[in-house]
Each structure stands twice: as C-alpha cells, then as structure tokens.
Coordinates of C-alpha atoms in Angstrom, one line a residue:
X1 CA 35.6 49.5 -19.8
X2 CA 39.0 51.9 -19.2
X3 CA 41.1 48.5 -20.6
X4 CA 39.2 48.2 -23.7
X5 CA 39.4 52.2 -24.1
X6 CA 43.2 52.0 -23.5
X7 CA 42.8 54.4 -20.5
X8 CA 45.3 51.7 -19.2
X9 CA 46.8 54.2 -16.2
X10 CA 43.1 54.7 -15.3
X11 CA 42.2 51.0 -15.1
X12 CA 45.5 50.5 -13.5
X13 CA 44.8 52.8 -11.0
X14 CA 41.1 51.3 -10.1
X15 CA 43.0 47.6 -10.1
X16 CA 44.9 48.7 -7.6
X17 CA 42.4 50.0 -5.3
X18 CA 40.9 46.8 -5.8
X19 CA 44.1 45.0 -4.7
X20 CA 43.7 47.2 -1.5
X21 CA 40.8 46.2 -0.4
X22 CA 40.9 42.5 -1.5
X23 CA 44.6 41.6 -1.7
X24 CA 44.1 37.5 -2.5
X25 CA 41.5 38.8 -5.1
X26 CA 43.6 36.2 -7.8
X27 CA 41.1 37.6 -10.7
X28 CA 42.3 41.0 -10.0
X29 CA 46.0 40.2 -10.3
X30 CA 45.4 38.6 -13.6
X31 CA 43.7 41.5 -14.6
X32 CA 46.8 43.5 -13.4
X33 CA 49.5 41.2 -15.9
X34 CA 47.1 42.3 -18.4
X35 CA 47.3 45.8 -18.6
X36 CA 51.0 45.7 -17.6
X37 CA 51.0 43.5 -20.9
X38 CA 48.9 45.8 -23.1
X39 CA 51.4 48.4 -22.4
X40 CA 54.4 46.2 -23.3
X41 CA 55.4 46.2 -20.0
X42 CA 56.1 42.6 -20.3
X43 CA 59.0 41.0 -17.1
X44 CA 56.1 43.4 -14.7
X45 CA 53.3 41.4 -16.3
X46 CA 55.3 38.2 -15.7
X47 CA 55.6 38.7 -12.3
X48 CA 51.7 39.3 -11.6
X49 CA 51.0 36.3 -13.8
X50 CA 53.3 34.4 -11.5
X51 CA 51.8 35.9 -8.8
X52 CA 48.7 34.6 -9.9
X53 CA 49.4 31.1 -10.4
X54 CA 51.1 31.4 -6.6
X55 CA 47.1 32.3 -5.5
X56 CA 45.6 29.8 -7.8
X57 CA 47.5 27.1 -9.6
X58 CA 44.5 25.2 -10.8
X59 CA 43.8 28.3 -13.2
X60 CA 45.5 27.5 -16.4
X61 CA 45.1 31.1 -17.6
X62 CA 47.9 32.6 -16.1
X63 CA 50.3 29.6 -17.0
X64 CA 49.3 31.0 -20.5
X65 CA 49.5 34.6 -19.9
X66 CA 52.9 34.0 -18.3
X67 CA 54.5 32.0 -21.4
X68 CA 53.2 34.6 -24.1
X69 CA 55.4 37.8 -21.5
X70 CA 58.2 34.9 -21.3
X71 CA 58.2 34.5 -25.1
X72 CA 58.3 38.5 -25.5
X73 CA 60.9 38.4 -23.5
X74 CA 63.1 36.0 -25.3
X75 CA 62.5 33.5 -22.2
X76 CA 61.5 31.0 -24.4
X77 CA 62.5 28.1 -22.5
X78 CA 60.9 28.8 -19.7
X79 CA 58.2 29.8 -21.7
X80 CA 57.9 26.4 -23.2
X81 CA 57.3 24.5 -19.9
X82 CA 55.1 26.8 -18.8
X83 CA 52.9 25.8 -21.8
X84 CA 53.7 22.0 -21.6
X85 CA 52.5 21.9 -18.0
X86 CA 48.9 23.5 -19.3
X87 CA 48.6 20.3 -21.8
X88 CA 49.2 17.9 -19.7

C-alpha cells in the first residue's frame, strides 16, 4: 500500500489514473482528500472531501474528513456544522 508507505506522490499518481477512467468513482475521491491530508495539504483535501459529499451525501465519512481539514485550517465554524449535521 504506497499510502501506508508514505509514497504519497506514487499513490497520488495511481488515484488519479483511477479518477480517469472512473470519474464518479466517490471512493476514489475520498481516497484523494486523504493523501492531500497526509501531506498537510489541507484547503486541497477540503475541496475533494467536498467533492465527495457532492457524489454521495449519504456517506458520513467525508462530512468527517472535511471538518478535521476545516479545523486545520482554523475554519472552525464551518467545521462545527459539518460535524453537527453527522449527529443528527
């Protein structure tokens, strides 16, 4: 696994291939937030998280996802509804 090896331009690369050939693949730009997270990359790893909740809204995990880049971004508030709307 190139993620868990931190061969994060690698696994970038292969995700994005991936997003090529199966662009409403919503797993895949999940998987892209994370790596752009892992490498502290964190407004980039917003967006994808955002983009993922645009494909899939029922999927709470990148409502998460999305309020941890917010919070590292000082975007707290938006951060904090982000996280309300997952508990209720």
């Amino acid at each position: 696994d190139l993620m868990l090896a931190n061969r994060y331009s690698e696994a970038a690369s292969a995700v994005d291939a991936a997003l090529e050939m199966f662009p409403t693949a919503t797993v895949l730009y999940q998987l892209r937030a994370e790596l752009f997270g892992a490498q502290r990359r964190f407004e980039t790893a917003a967006d994808y998280s955002l983009k993922t909740i645009q494909l899939w809204p029922g999927w709470l995990k990148p409502y998460y996802s999305r309020a941890l880049y917010l919070m590292e971004l000082d975007r707290f508030g938006e951060a904090d509804q982000l996280l309300r709307k997952i508990l209720v």
